[in-house]
Each structure stands twice: as structure tokens, then as C-alpha cells.
Tab-separated table of C-alpha atoms in Angstrom:
chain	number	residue	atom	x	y	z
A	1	UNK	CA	74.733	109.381	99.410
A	2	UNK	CA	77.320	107.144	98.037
A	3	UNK	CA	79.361	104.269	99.069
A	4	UNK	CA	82.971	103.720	99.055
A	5	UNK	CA	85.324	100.792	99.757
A	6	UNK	CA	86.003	100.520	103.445
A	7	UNK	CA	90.195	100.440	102.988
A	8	UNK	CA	89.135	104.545	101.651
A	9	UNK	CA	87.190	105.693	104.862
A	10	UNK	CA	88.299	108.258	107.091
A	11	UNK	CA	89.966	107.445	110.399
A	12	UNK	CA	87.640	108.471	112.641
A	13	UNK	CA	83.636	109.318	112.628
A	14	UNK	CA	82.908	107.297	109.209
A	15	UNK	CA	79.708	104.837	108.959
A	16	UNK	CA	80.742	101.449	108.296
A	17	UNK	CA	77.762	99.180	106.569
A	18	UNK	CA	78.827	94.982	106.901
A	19	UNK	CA	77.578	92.234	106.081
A	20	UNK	CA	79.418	89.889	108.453
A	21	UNK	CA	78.541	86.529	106.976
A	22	UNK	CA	80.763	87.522	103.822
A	23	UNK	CA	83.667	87.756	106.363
A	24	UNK	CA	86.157	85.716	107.616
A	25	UNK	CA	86.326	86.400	111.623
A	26	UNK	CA	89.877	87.516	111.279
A	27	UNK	CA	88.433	89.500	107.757
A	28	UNK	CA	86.131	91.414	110.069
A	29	UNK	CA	88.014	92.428	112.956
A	30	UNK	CA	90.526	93.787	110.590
A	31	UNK	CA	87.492	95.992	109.031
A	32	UNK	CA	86.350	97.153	112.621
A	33	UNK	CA	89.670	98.130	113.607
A	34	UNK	CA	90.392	99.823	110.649
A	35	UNK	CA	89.019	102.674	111.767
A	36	UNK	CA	87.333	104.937	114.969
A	37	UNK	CA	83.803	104.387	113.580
A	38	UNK	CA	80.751	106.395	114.552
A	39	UNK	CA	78.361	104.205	113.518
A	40	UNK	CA	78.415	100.311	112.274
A	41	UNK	CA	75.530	98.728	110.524
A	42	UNK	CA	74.639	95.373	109.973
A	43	UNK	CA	73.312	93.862	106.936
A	44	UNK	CA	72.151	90.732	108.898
A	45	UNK	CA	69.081	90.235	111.004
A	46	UNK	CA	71.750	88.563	113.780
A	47	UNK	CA	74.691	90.580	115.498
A	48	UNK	CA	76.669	87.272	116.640
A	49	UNK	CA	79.375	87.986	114.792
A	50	UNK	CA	80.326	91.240	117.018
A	51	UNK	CA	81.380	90.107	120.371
A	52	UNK	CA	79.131	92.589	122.239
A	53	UNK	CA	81.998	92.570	125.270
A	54	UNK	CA	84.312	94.477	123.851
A	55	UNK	CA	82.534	96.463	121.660
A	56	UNK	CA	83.688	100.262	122.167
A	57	UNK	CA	80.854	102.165	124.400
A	58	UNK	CA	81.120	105.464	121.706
A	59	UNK	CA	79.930	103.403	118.095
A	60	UNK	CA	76.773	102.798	117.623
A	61	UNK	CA	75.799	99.026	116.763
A	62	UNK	CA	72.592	98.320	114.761
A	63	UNK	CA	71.306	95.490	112.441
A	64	UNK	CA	69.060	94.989	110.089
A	65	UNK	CA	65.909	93.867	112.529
A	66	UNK	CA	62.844	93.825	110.382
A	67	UNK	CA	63.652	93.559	106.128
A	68	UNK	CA	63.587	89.489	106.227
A	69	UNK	CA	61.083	88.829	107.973
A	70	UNK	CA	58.615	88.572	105.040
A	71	UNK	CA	60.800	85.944	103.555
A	72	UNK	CA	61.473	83.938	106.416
A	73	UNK	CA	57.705	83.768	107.602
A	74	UNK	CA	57.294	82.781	104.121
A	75	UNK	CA	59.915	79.924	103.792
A	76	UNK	CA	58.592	79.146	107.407
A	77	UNK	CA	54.830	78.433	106.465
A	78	UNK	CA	56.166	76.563	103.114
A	79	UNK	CA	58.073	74.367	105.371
A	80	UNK	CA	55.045	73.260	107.855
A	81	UNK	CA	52.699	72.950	104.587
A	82	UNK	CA	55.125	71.426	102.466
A	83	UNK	CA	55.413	68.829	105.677
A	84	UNK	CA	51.590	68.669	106.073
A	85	UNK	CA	51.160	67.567	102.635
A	86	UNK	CA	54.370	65.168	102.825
A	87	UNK	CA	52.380	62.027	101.817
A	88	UNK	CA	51.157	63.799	98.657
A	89	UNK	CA	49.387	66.889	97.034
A	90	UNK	CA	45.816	66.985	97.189
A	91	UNK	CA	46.237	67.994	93.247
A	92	UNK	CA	46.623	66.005	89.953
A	93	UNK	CA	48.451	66.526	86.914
A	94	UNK	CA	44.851	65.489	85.341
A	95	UNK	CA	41.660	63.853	86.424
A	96	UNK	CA	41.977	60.055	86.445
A	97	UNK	CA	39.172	59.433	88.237
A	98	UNK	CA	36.181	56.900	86.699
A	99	UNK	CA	32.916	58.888	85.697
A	100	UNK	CA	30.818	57.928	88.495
A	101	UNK	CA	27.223	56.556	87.899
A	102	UNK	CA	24.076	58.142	87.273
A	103	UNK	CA	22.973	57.635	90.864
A	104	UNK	CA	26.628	58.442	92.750
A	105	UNK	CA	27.444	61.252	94.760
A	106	UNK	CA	30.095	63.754	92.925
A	107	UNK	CA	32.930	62.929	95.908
A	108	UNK	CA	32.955	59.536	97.287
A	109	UNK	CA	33.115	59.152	101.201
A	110	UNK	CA	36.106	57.842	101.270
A	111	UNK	CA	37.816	59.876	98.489
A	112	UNK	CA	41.758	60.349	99.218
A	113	UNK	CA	43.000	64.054	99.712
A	114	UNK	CA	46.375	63.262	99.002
A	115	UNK	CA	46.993	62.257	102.757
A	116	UNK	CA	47.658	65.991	103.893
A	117	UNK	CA	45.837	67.438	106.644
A	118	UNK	CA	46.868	71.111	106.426
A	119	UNK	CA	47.425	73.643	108.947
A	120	UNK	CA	43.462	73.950	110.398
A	121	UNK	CA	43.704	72.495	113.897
A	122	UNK	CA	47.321	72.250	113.905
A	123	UNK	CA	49.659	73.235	116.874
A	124	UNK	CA	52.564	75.188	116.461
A	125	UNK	CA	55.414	76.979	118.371
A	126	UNK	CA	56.838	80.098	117.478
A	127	UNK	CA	59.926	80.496	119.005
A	128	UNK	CA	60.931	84.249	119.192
A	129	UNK	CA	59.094	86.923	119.381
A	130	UNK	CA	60.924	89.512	116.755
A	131	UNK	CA	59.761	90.721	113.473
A	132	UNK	CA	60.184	86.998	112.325
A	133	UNK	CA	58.293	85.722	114.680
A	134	UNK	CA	55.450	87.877	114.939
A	135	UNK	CA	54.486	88.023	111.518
A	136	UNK	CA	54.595	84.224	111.535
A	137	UNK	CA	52.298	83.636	114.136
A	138	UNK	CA	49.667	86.397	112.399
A	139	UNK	CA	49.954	84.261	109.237
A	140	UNK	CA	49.778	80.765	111.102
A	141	UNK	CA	46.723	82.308	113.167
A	142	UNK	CA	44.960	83.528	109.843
A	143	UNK	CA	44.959	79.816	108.782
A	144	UNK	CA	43.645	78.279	111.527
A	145	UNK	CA	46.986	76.778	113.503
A	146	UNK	CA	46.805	76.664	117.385
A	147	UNK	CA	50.045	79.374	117.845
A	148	UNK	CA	52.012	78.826	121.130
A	149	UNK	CA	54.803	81.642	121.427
A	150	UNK	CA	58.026	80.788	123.419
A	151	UNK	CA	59.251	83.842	124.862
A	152	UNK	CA	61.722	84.902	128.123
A	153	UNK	CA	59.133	87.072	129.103
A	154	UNK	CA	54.741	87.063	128.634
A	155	UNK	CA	53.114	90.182	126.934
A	156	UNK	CA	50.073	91.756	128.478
A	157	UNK	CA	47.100	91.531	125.750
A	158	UNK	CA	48.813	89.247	123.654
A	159	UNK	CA	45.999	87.242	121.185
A	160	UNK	CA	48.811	84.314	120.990
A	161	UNK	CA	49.109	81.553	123.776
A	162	UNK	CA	52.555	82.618	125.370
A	163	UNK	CA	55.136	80.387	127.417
A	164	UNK	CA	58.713	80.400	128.713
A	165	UNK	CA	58.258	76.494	129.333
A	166	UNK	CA	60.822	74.556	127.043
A	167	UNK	CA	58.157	71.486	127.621
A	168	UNK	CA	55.034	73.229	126.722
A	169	UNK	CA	56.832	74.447	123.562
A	170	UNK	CA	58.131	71.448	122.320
A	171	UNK	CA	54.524	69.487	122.918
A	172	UNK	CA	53.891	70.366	118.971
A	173	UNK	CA	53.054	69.539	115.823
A	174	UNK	CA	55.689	72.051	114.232
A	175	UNK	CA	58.206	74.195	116.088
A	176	UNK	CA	59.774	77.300	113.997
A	177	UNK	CA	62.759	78.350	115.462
A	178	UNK	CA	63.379	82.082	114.959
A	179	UNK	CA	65.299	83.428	117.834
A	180	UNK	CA	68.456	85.324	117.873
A	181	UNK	CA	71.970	83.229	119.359
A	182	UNK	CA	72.876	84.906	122.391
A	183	UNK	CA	74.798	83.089	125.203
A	184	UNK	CA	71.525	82.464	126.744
A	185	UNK	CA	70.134	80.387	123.437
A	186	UNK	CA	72.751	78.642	122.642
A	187	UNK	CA	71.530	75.096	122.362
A	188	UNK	CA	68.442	76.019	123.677
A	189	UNK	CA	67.040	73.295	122.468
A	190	UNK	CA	69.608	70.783	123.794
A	191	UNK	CA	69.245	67.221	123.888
A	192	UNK	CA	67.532	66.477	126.963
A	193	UNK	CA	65.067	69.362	125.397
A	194	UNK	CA	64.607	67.427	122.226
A	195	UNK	CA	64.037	64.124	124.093
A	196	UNK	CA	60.927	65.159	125.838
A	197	UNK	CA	59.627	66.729	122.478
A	198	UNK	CA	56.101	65.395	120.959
A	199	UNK	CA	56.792	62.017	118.748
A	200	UNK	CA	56.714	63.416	115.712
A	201	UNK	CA	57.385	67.320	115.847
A	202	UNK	CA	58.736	68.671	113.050
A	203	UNK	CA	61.294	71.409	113.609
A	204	UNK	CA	62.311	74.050	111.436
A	205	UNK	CA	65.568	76.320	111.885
A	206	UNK	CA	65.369	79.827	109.845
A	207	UNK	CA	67.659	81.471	112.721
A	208	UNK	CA	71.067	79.588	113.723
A	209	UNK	CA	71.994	76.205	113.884
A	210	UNK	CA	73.437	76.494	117.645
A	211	UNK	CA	70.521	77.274	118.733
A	212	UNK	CA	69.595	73.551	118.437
A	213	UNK	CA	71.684	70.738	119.669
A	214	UNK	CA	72.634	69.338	116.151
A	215	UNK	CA	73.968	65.887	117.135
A	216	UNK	CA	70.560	65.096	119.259
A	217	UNK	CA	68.654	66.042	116.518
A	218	UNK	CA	70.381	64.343	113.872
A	219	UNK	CA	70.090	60.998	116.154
A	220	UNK	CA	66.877	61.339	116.518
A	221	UNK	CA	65.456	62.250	113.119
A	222	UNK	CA	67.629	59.256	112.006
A	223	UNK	CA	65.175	57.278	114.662
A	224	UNK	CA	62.280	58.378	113.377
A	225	UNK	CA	61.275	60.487	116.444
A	226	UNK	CA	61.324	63.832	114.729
A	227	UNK	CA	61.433	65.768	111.603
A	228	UNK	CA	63.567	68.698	110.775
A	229	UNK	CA	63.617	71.320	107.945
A	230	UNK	CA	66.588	73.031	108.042
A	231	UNK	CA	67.708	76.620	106.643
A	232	UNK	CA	71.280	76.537	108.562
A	233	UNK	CA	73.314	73.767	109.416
A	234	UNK	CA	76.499	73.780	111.405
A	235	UNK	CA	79.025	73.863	109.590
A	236	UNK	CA	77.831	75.213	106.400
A	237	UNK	CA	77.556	73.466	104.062
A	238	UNK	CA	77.665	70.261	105.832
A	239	UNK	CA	80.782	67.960	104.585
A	240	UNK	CA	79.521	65.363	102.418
A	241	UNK	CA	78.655	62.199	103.948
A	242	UNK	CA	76.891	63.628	106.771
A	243	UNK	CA	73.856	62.100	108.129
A	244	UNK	CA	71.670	64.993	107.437
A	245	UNK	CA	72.123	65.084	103.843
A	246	UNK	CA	70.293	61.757	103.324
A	247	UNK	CA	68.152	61.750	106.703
A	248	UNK	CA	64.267	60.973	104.706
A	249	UNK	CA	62.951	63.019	107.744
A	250	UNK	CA	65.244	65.705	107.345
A	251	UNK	CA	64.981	68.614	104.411
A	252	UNK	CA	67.811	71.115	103.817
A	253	UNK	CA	68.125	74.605	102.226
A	254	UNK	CA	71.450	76.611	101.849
A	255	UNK	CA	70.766	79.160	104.302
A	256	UNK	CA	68.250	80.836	101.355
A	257	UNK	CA	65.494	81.599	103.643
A	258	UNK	CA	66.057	85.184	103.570
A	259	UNK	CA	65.866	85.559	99.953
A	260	UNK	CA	63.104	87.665	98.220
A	261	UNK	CA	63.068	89.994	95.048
A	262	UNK	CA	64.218	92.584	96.995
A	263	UNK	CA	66.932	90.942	99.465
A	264	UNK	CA	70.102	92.096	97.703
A	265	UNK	CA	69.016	96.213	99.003
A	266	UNK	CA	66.595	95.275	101.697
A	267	UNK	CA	68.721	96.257	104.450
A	268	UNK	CA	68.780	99.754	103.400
A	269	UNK	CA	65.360	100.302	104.254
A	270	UNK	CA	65.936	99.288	107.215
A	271	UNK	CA	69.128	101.157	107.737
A	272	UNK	CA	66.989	104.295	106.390
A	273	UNK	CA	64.456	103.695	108.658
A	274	UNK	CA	67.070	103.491	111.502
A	275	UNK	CA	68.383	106.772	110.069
A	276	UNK	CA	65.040	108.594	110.507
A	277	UNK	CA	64.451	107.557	113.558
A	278	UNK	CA	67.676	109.114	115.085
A	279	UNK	CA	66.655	112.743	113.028
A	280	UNK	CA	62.686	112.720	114.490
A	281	UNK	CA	64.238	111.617	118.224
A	282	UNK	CA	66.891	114.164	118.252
A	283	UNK	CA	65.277	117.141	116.271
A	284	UNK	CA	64.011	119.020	119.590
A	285	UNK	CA	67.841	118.561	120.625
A	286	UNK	CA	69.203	119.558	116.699
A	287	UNK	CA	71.456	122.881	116.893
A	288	UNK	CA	70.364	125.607	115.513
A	289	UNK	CA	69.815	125.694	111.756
A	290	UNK	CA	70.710	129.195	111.065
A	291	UNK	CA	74.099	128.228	111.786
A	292	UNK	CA	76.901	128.221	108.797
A	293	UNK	CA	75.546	125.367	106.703
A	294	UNK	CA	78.949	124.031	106.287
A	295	UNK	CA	80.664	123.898	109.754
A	296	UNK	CA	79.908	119.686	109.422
A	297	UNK	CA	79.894	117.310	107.563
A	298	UNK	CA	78.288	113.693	106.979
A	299	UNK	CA	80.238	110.928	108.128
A	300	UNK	CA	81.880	108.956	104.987
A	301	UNK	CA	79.713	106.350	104.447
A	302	UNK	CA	81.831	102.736	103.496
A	303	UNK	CA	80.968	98.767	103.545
A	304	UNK	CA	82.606	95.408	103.615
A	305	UNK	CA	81.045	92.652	101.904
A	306	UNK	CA	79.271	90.615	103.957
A	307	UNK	CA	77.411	87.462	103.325
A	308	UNK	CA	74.410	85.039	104.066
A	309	UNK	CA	72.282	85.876	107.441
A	310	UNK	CA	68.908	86.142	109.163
A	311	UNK	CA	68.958	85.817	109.247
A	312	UNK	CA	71.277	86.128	107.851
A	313	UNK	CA	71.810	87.238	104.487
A	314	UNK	CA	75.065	87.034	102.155
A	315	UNK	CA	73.837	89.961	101.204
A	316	UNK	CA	76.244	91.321	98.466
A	317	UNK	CA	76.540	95.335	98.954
A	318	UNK	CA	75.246	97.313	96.104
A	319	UNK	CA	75.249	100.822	96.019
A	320	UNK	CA	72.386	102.528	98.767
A	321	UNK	CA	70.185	104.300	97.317
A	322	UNK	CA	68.824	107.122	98.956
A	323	UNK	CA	67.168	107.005	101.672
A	324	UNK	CA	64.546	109.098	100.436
A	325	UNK	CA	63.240	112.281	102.501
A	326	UNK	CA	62.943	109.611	106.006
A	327	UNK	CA	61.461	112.655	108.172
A	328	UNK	CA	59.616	115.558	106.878
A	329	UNK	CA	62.515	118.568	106.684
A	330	UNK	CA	65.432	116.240	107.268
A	331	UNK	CA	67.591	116.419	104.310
A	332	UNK	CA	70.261	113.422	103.386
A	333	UNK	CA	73.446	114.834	103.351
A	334	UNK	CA	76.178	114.373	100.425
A	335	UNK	CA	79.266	112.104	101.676
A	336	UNK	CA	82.373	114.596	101.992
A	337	UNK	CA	85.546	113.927	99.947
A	338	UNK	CA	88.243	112.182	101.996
A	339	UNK	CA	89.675	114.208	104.150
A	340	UNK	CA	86.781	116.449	104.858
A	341	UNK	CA	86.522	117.756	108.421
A	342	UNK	CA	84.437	115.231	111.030
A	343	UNK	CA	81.053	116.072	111.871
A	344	UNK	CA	80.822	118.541	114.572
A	345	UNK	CA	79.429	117.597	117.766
A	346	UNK	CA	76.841	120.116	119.302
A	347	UNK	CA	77.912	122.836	121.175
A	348	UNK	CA	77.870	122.121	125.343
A	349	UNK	CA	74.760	124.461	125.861
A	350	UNK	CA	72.871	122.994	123.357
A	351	UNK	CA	70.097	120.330	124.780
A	352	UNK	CA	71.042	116.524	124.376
A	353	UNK	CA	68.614	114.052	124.975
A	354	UNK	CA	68.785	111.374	127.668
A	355	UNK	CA	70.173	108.526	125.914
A	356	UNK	CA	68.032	105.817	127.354
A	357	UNK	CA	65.801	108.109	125.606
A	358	UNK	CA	67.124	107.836	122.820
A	359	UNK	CA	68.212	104.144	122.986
A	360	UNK	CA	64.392	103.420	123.287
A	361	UNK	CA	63.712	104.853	119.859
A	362	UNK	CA	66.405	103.547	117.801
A	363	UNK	CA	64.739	100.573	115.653
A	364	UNK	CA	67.442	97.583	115.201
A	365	UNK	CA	69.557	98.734	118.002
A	366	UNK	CA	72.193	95.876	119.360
A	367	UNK	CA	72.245	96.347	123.307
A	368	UNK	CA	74.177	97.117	125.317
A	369	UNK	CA	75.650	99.417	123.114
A	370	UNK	CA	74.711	103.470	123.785
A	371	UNK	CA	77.269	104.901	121.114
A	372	UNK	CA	76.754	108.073	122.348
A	373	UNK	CA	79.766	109.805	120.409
A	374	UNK	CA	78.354	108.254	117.381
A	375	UNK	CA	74.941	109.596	118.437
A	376	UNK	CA	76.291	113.154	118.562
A	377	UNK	CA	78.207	113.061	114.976
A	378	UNK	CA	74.517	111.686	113.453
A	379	UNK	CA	73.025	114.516	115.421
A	380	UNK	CA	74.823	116.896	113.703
A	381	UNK	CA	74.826	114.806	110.338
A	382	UNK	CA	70.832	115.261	110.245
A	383	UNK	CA	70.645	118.548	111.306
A	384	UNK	CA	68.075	120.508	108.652
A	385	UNK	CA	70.630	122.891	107.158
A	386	UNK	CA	73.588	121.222	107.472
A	387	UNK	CA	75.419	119.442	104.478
């Protein structure tokens, strides 16, 4: 597989990879209309940048759901420890203390820790119930913390606390805010929310700053009501001056959380994984491979730069590698010269699976989208036999 600049890809049936946040708005509708794409992936965690409403019904939408979430739960816990243990380490550069007397106990009673009180005991909200968010609450759990998870909708069997009350969620000792922005999350947290939020809280953003009402929660960190740690700000960076740069409740990152050795690629395990899923879902519906090996061809694959997201990565886009065998007799296919024919869509008699079916199975899919012509040219793309 290789990639190619998106100003070379074919006109019709290529595979676009984009990593929005490296794009102007105007930069990426130009990209998207620059060609009848089959299939459009996102390097980001977040799809906000596509408006979903007049997205075309035949591409195929999906992001990169699950390769951050290691690094966010990671920056996530660092925030809510590094704020447990804001009045001081319970370490020392060396031992200062006075050798105690033949007769004294090792620790005196009332020895200082530092002032920290850690995470045992704690309550915390978990807002979002993705990849983020679940690996979060395992890690939060596995230290003790009291987990509360906000979500639209309660999961049978679920070993978490679970709520859709903004009240109950907000009646914390840390909130983590790792939902996606849809129309229906946009300030979620508003500033009637924040008002009736436990003195104290301490709220951290590793999603998008619209999800929270900014203003209200600039006002009232600058009060002394709440605390904030804060991977994304709106806008970014903030202009200088702004409250939140100097807030001593407030802590800011530029939109890093998503970093990790591995960031730069990570998407394209995810993209593989994506990839293998459509072969194993399809394969009963596959044409048959006995057919002339080279009556289709893979889509051209092509990116656009992209930047920081969840999410949101500016994830410059290196070359893919390989995704490397993703289902057992599914070869990956060599990218066609310009020019070369687009992949052929199964013959009329040949089975196709019910795409709800199908939708169901497709890890990191962006609904509503069905992208059933898109679906069709991947068919034949991973088709054992076919080049």
C-alpha cells in the first residue's frame, strides 16, 4: 500500500485518509469535493469537522475510535492525581527529617504526607462512555475511586455506577469530560449545569471545549468555586491576556493529550482494523475468487494533512504501513497507477449483505452514514484473489 498526495487521486472510488484538524474549513471542503470518494477516513477520534447533513449517502465515513484512548486515560488520571497532590508531593528531594529518639515511633502521628489525599475514596465522573471513557473508569476503579458514568443511555451488567442526571454527575470530586460534540453536547455542561456543581469539582476537558460552557467556567474558577484542567480551549490557543492563562485554579495543555510514542501512525491501526473488519463481514458475500485476478482494482489510496484531535490529533500523515495480513486469507492489495480502472462492484446475482448488517460490524463507523457504494468497491478491493 502506498500513499499519494490527495491533488493525484482518481476522480471517483479513491480512499481519502484526513486529518481534519490540520485543515482550514474552507481547506477541507475543497479536499472532499475534490473527488467522488469511496471511502473517507479520519485521523481524529471526533468527526465534527464533517457536517454529517450533507454528507453523500454512497462514501463511507469512519474515524479513528479507539488508538488514543491509552493516552488520554493517561493524561486524564495525571490530571486528577496531579490535582490530588496539588498542595505538595508526598516525596523529598532528601530526608530532612531529625533522627528521632531512642524511644520514638519511626512515623510520628501527625507526620505530613505532603497534603495529598490520592484517588482511594475519591468520586469521580466519567463522562462518555467510548474507548476513552471506558478504559478510564477501569483504571480509576483499579485505584480505588468511586466511578459514576454519565451516559444517554444505562448498560445492563455494567460494574460502574451509571446516570443520565447532569446533577448526579456533577456532585464530584473530579469530572473527566470525554464525550464526542454532537448537537446534542454542545455545552452540555452549560452554566446553569456548572452552577449546581459540587464546591470544589475539578473538571478536566480531553474531548472539546464546546462541550463546556467556557465563559461560566472561567467565572467561576476565577471565584474559587471550581477547578479546571484543560486539554482544549476555545479558541486555540487562547489570545494572550485571557483569564485562563493565569486562573491559579485553572491548568492548561496545548491540546497534547493524545500524544504517545506511537501517535504520529496510530490511526492506522485503527484504520487497519476498520479494514479487516469490512473483509471478515463481507467474505460469505466476496465474489468468487476463481475469477480473473485482475478485473479490479484497489481504490487509490491519498491523504490531506490533518492536525491536532481526540481527540483530536494534529496528526501529521506519514506513510501507512501495511496493514499487515488483518484477516486470515485476505491479502492487501497494491494501489493501481493513476488511471487504473475503478474497483468493480459485484455482479447482481452475487449475495450482498444487509447493510445494517454490515453497519453493525464496522468499528469507528460515523452514523448515519451507510456508504453502501463505497461498501461494494471495498468488497471487491478485499476479495482473496483480487489485486
Amino acid at each position: 500500500m502506498e500513499l499519494r498526495p490527495w491533488q493525484e487521486a482518481p476522480k471517483r472510488d479513491g480512499l481519502l485518509l484526513m486529518a481534519p484538524h490540520e485543515l482550514s474549513a474552507g481547506r477541507r471542503a475543497e479536499v472532499l469535493r475534490s473527488a467522488r470518494w469511496s471511502w473517507v477516513h479520519l485521523t481524529s477520534a471526533g468527526a465534527d469537522f464533517i457536517d454529517l447533513a450533507e454528507w453523500p449517502a454512497d462514501t463511507l465515513l469512519t474515524r479513528s475510535w479507539r488508538c488514543y484512548a491509552a493516552p488520554l486515560a493517561e493524561y486524564a488520571l495525571h490530571a486528577v492525581l496531579t490535582h490530588e497532590w496539588r498542595r505538595g508531593t508526598p516525596w523529598q528531594e532528601r530526608d530532612t527529617r531529625s533522627a528521632p529518639a531512642p524511644d520514638a515511633p519511626p512515623v510520628p502521628a501527625g507526620a505530613s504526607t505532603g497534603g495529598g489525599t490520592g484517588l482511594w475514596g475519591a468520586e469521580v465522573t466519567v463522562a462518555g462512555w467510548g474507548a476513552v471513557g471506558r478504559r478510564l473508569a477501569t483504571v480509576l476503579d483499579a485505584l480505588g475511586a468511586r466511578v459514576t458514568v454519565l451516559r444517554r443511555s444505562p448498560e445492563p451488567g455494567s460494574p460502574f455506577h451509571q446516570t443520565s442526571d447532569l446533577g448526579r454527575a456533577l456532585d464530584a470530586d473530579h469530572l473527566v469530560v470525554a464525550l464526542p460534540l454532537t448537537t446534542d453536547t454542545r455545552h452540555l455542561f452549560d452554566r446553569a449545569a456548572l452552577g449546581r456543581a459540587r464546591p470544589g469539582l475539578h473538571l478536566v476537558n480531553v474531548s472539546r471545549a464546546a462541550i463546556v460552557d467556557q465563559d461560566a467556567l472561567t467565572e467561576l474558577c476565577a471565584a474559587g468555586r471550581l477547578f479546571a484542567t484543560l486539554d482544549v480551549t476555545d479558541p486555540e490557543p487562547l489570545p494572550t491576556g485571557h483569564p485562563l492563562r493565569s486562573l491559579p485554579t485553572v491548568r492548561l495543555s496545548p491540546h497534547v493529550a493524545w500524544r504517545s510514542r506511537d501517535s504520529d501512525a496510530a490511526f492506522a491501526d485503527d484504520f487497519a482494523t476498520i479494514w479487516a473488519a469490512l473483509a471478515a463481514a463481507d467474505s460469505s458475500a466476496a465474489p468468487d475468487s476463481s475469477a480473473d485476478p485482475h478485473s479490479s482494482h484497489a481504490p487509490g489510496i491519498s491523504h490531506s494533512p490533518g492536525i491536532s484531535d481526540v481527540s483530536a490529533p494534529g496528526v501529521p500523515v506519514p506513510a501507512v504501513p501495511a496493514p499487515g495480513a488483518p484477516a486470515p486469507g485476505v491479502p492487501v492489495p497494491a494501489v493501481p497507477a493513476l488511471g487504473a480502472p475503478a474497483p468493480a462492484v459485484p455482479a447482481p446475482s452475487a449475495p450482498t449483505p444487509d447493510a445494517r448488517a454490515l453497519d453493525a460490524v464496522i468499528p469507528g463507523l460515523v452514523p448515519p452514514t451507510t456508504g453502501r457504494r463505497a461498501r461494494a468497491a471495498v468488497r471487491a478491493l478485499l476479495t482473496p484473489g483480487r489485486s
